[in-house]
Amino acid sequence: MRGKNTKTRHSYFQDIFDVVRLTPHGRVTTYGSVANYLGTVTPRMVGWAMNKSFREDPPVPAHRVVNRKGELSGRNFFSSPTMMQEMLESEGITIEQNQIRDFKEVLWDPSIELKEE
DNA sequence: CGTTTGACGGTCC
DNA sequence: CGGACCGCCAAAC
């Protein structure tokens, strides 16, 4: 132990990381969906948390998080502007004009998929 | 400890 | 259909 995370917990960022990590392979989610699922954070915060996600371990599939329009708004934050698209296409997602085709079909909304009945 | 930000979202026009 | 504007709320400075 590095005597570091003794009380470092319950960070809102951790909740965001956790939800994003639950995003299935070949699916995508939105900032708003994650924020809405948590209910305590805003969509902006989700995107902002993604910045820190690069240093997180295990890494967070930030490439599976897009905006509500289905656009790869965060592609510019990856190693390469095309990195995000390459990763999504590698998972079977088709992207055209920087936008996910059949976005609603590959959309994975935690508020719906993880909802309790 | 006040201000700014931030990979957004929804509404308004 | 699209541009503009406000709200959100914690983290970063």
mmCIF file of C-alpha atoms (C1' of nucleotides) in Angstrom:
data_model
loop_
_atom_site.group_PDB
_atom_site.id
_atom_site.type_symbol
_atom_site.label_atom_id
_atom_site.label_comp_id
_atom_site.label_asym_id
_atom_site.label_seq_id
_atom_site.Cartn_x
_atom_site.Cartn_y
_atom_site.Cartn_z
ATOM 1 C CA MET A 1 0.000 0.000 0.000
ATOM 2 C CA ARG A 2 1.055 3.451 -0.626
ATOM 3 C CA GLY A 3 -0.943 4.770 2.273
ATOM 4 C CA LYS A 4 -2.772 6.894 -0.116
ATOM 5 C CA ASN A 5 -6.335 5.860 -0.464
ATOM 6 C CA THR A 6 -7.118 5.448 3.180
ATOM 7 C CA LYS A 7 -10.004 7.830 3.009
ATOM 8 C CA THR A 8 -9.869 8.740 -0.612
ATOM 9 C CA ARG A 9 -13.164 7.308 -1.653
ATOM 10 C CA HIS A 10 -16.671 8.185 -2.634
ATOM 11 C CA SER A 11 -15.326 10.455 -5.288
ATOM 12 C CA TYR A 12 -17.972 11.311 -7.778
ATOM 13 C CA PHE A 13 -15.428 10.573 -10.427
ATOM 14 C CA GLN A 14 -15.174 7.003 -9.218
ATOM 15 C CA ASP A 15 -18.896 6.554 -9.693
ATOM 16 C CA ILE A 16 -18.581 7.840 -13.220
ATOM 17 C CA PHE A 17 -15.649 5.555 -13.952
ATOM 18 C CA ASP A 18 -17.585 2.606 -12.635
ATOM 19 C CA VAL A 19 -20.611 3.206 -14.788
ATOM 20 C CA VAL A 20 -18.550 3.772 -17.913
ATOM 21 C CA ARG A 21 -16.615 0.603 -17.240
ATOM 22 C CA LEU A 22 -19.926 -1.247 -17.220
ATOM 23 C CA THR A 23 -20.522 -0.234 -20.807
ATOM 24 C CA PRO A 24 -20.592 -3.497 -22.790
ATOM 25 C CA HIS A 25 -18.251 -4.165 -25.652
ATOM 26 C CA GLY A 26 -19.687 -2.893 -28.891
ATOM 27 C CA ARG A 27 -21.989 -0.453 -27.176
ATOM 28 C CA VAL A 28 -21.787 3.224 -26.391
ATOM 29 C CA THR A 29 -23.276 5.541 -23.831
ATOM 30 C CA THR A 30 -23.705 9.252 -23.461
ATOM 31 C CA TYR A 31 -22.523 11.779 -20.928
ATOM 32 C CA GLY A 32 -26.104 12.647 -20.117
ATOM 33 C CA SER A 33 -27.098 9.038 -19.591
ATOM 34 C CA VAL A 34 -24.312 8.424 -17.116
ATOM 35 C CA ALA A 35 -25.003 11.678 -15.328
ATOM 36 C CA ASN A 36 -28.688 10.963 -15.245
ATOM 37 C CA TYR A 37 -28.044 7.504 -13.886
ATOM 38 C CA LEU A 38 -25.949 8.816 -11.041
ATOM 39 C CA GLY A 39 -28.237 11.760 -10.509
ATOM 40 C CA THR A 40 -25.584 13.607 -8.567
ATOM 41 C CA VAL A 41 -23.425 14.786 -11.395
ATOM 42 C CA THR A 42 -23.889 16.760 -14.566
ATOM 43 C CA PRO A 43 -23.052 15.670 -18.111
ATOM 44 C CA ARG A 44 -20.170 18.116 -18.145
ATOM 45 C CA MET A 45 -18.666 16.455 -15.164
ATOM 46 C CA VAL A 46 -18.801 13.087 -16.887
ATOM 47 C CA GLY A 47 -16.745 14.386 -19.763
ATOM 48 C CA TRP A 48 -14.387 16.059 -17.414
ATOM 49 C CA ALA A 49 -13.959 12.860 -15.460
ATOM 50 C CA MET A 50 -12.963 11.179 -18.678
ATOM 51 C CA ASN A 51 -9.855 13.305 -18.698
ATOM 52 C CA LYS A 52 -8.769 11.775 -15.448
ATOM 53 C CA SER A 53 -9.862 8.336 -16.598
ATOM 54 C CA PHE A 54 -6.676 8.002 -18.631
ATOM 55 C CA ARG A 55 -4.676 7.733 -15.475
ATOM 56 C CA GLU A 56 -7.111 5.350 -13.863
ATOM 57 C CA ASP A 57 -6.459 1.678 -13.554
ATOM 58 C CA PRO A 58 -8.107 -0.312 -14.852
ATOM 59 C CA PRO A 59 -8.560 2.125 -17.700
ATOM 60 C CA VAL A 60 -11.985 3.458 -18.508
ATOM 61 C CA PRO A 61 -13.428 2.866 -21.987
ATOM 62 C CA ALA A 62 -13.852 6.564 -22.584
ATOM 63 C CA HIS A 63 -14.094 5.887 -26.288
ATOM 64 C CA ARG A 64 -17.520 4.402 -25.651
ATOM 65 C CA VAL A 65 -18.818 7.676 -24.323
ATOM 66 C CA VAL A 66 -20.249 10.104 -26.823
ATOM 67 C CA ASN A 67 -22.547 13.064 -26.700
ATOM 68 C CA ARG A 68 -26.286 12.873 -27.076
ATOM 69 C CA LYS A 69 -25.973 13.405 -30.801
ATOM 70 C CA GLY A 70 -23.877 10.292 -31.169
ATOM 71 C CA GLU A 71 -20.833 12.284 -32.206
ATOM 72 C CA LEU A 72 -17.319 11.469 -31.106
ATOM 73 C CA SER A 73 -16.926 14.734 -29.324
ATOM 74 C CA GLY A 74 -13.986 13.501 -27.294
ATOM 75 C CA ARG A 75 -11.927 12.133 -30.133
ATOM 76 C CA ASN A 76 -9.576 15.080 -29.951
ATOM 77 C CA PHE A 77 -8.574 14.101 -26.454
ATOM 78 C CA PHE A 78 -7.227 10.720 -27.401
ATOM 79 C CA SER A 79 -3.739 9.855 -28.504
ATOM 80 C CA SER A 80 -4.901 10.477 -32.005
ATOM 81 C CA PRO A 81 -8.031 12.188 -33.323
ATOM 82 C CA THR A 82 -8.921 8.990 -35.118
ATOM 83 C CA MET A 83 -8.113 6.737 -32.201
ATOM 84 C CA MET A 84 -11.615 6.898 -30.816
ATOM 85 C CA GLN A 85 -13.208 5.986 -34.109
ATOM 86 C CA GLU A 86 -10.779 3.164 -34.718
ATOM 87 C CA MET A 87 -11.551 1.665 -31.341
ATOM 88 C CA LEU A 88 -15.286 1.887 -31.844
ATOM 89 C CA GLU A 89 -15.114 0.405 -35.312
ATOM 90 C CA SER A 90 -12.981 -2.346 -33.882
ATOM 91 C CA GLU A 91 -15.925 -3.183 -31.682
ATOM 92 C CA GLY A 92 -18.293 -3.392 -34.617
ATOM 93 C CA ILE A 93 -19.625 0.140 -34.472
ATOM 94 C CA THR A 94 -19.992 1.993 -37.744
ATOM 95 C CA ILE A 95 -19.155 5.663 -37.817
ATOM 96 C CA GLU A 96 -19.947 8.077 -40.583
ATOM 97 C CA GLN A 97 -19.241 11.774 -40.663
ATOM 98 C CA ASN A 98 -17.913 11.507 -37.169
ATOM 99 C CA GLN A 99 -21.272 10.264 -36.045
ATOM 100 C CA ILE A 100 -22.310 6.794 -34.998
ATOM 101 C CA ARG A 101 -24.647 5.100 -37.405
ATOM 102 C CA ASP A 102 -27.755 3.653 -35.813
ATOM 103 C CA PHE A 103 -26.703 5.429 -32.692
ATOM 104 C CA LYS A 104 -29.839 4.563 -30.805
ATOM 105 C CA GLU A 105 -29.296 0.907 -31.576
ATOM 106 C CA VAL A 106 -25.861 0.739 -30.024
ATOM 107 C CA LEU A 107 -26.712 3.137 -27.250
ATOM 108 C CA TRP A 108 -26.389 1.637 -23.832
ATOM 109 C CA ASP A 109 -28.255 3.665 -21.275
ATOM 110 C CA PRO A 110 -27.421 2.634 -17.696
ATOM 111 C CA SER A 111 -30.638 4.213 -16.492
ATOM 112 C CA ILE A 112 -32.476 1.674 -18.600
ATOM 113 C CA GLU A 113 -30.204 -1.335 -18.661
ATOM 114 C CA LEU A 114 -29.370 -1.166 -14.995
ATOM 115 C CA LYS A 115 -32.696 -0.009 -13.781
ATOM 116 C CA GLU A 116 -34.437 -1.944 -11.065
ATOM 117 C CA GLU A 117 -37.932 -3.194 -11.328
ATOM 118 C "C1'" DC B 1 -11.604 30.047 -0.480
ATOM 119 C "C1'" DG B 2 -13.666 32.622 -4.814
ATOM 120 C "C1'" DT B 3 -13.515 32.050 -9.690
ATOM 121 C "C1'" DT B 4 -13.243 29.435 -13.825
ATOM 122 C "C1'" DT B 5 -13.854 25.438 -16.327
ATOM 123 C "C1'" DG B 6 -15.649 21.628 -18.741
ATOM 124 C "C1'" DA B 7 -15.162 15.494 -24.046
ATOM 125 C "C1'" DC B 8 -22.970 18.409 -22.172
ATOM 126 C "C1'" DG B 9 -28.024 18.923 -22.447
ATOM 127 C "C1'" DG B 10 -32.247 21.033 -23.179
ATOM 128 C "C1'" DT B 11 -34.858 24.807 -24.293
ATOM 129 C "C1'" DC B 12 -35.672 28.913 -26.839
ATOM 130 C "C1'" DC B 13 -35.910 31.546 -31.080
ATOM 131 C "C1'" DC C 1 -32.896 22.508 -38.849
ATOM 132 C "C1'" DG C 2 -29.402 25.070 -36.369
ATOM 133 C "C1'" DG C 3 -27.342 28.525 -33.773
ATOM 134 C "C1'" DA C 4 -27.333 30.806 -29.183
ATOM 135 C "C1'" DC C 5 -27.949 30.807 -24.252
ATOM 136 C "C1'" DC C 6 -28.443 29.268 -19.665
ATOM 137 C "C1'" DG C 7 -28.132 25.710 -16.099
ATOM 138 C "C1'" DC C 8 -25.419 22.142 -13.658
ATOM 139 C "C1'" DC C 9 -22.119 20.946 -10.025
ATOM 140 C "C1'" DA C 10 -17.827 19.166 -8.642
ATOM 141 C "C1'" DA C 11 -12.854 19.607 -9.547
ATOM 142 C "C1'" DA C 12 -8.923 22.520 -10.748
ATOM 143 C "C1'" DC C 13 -6.459 26.776 -10.221
#
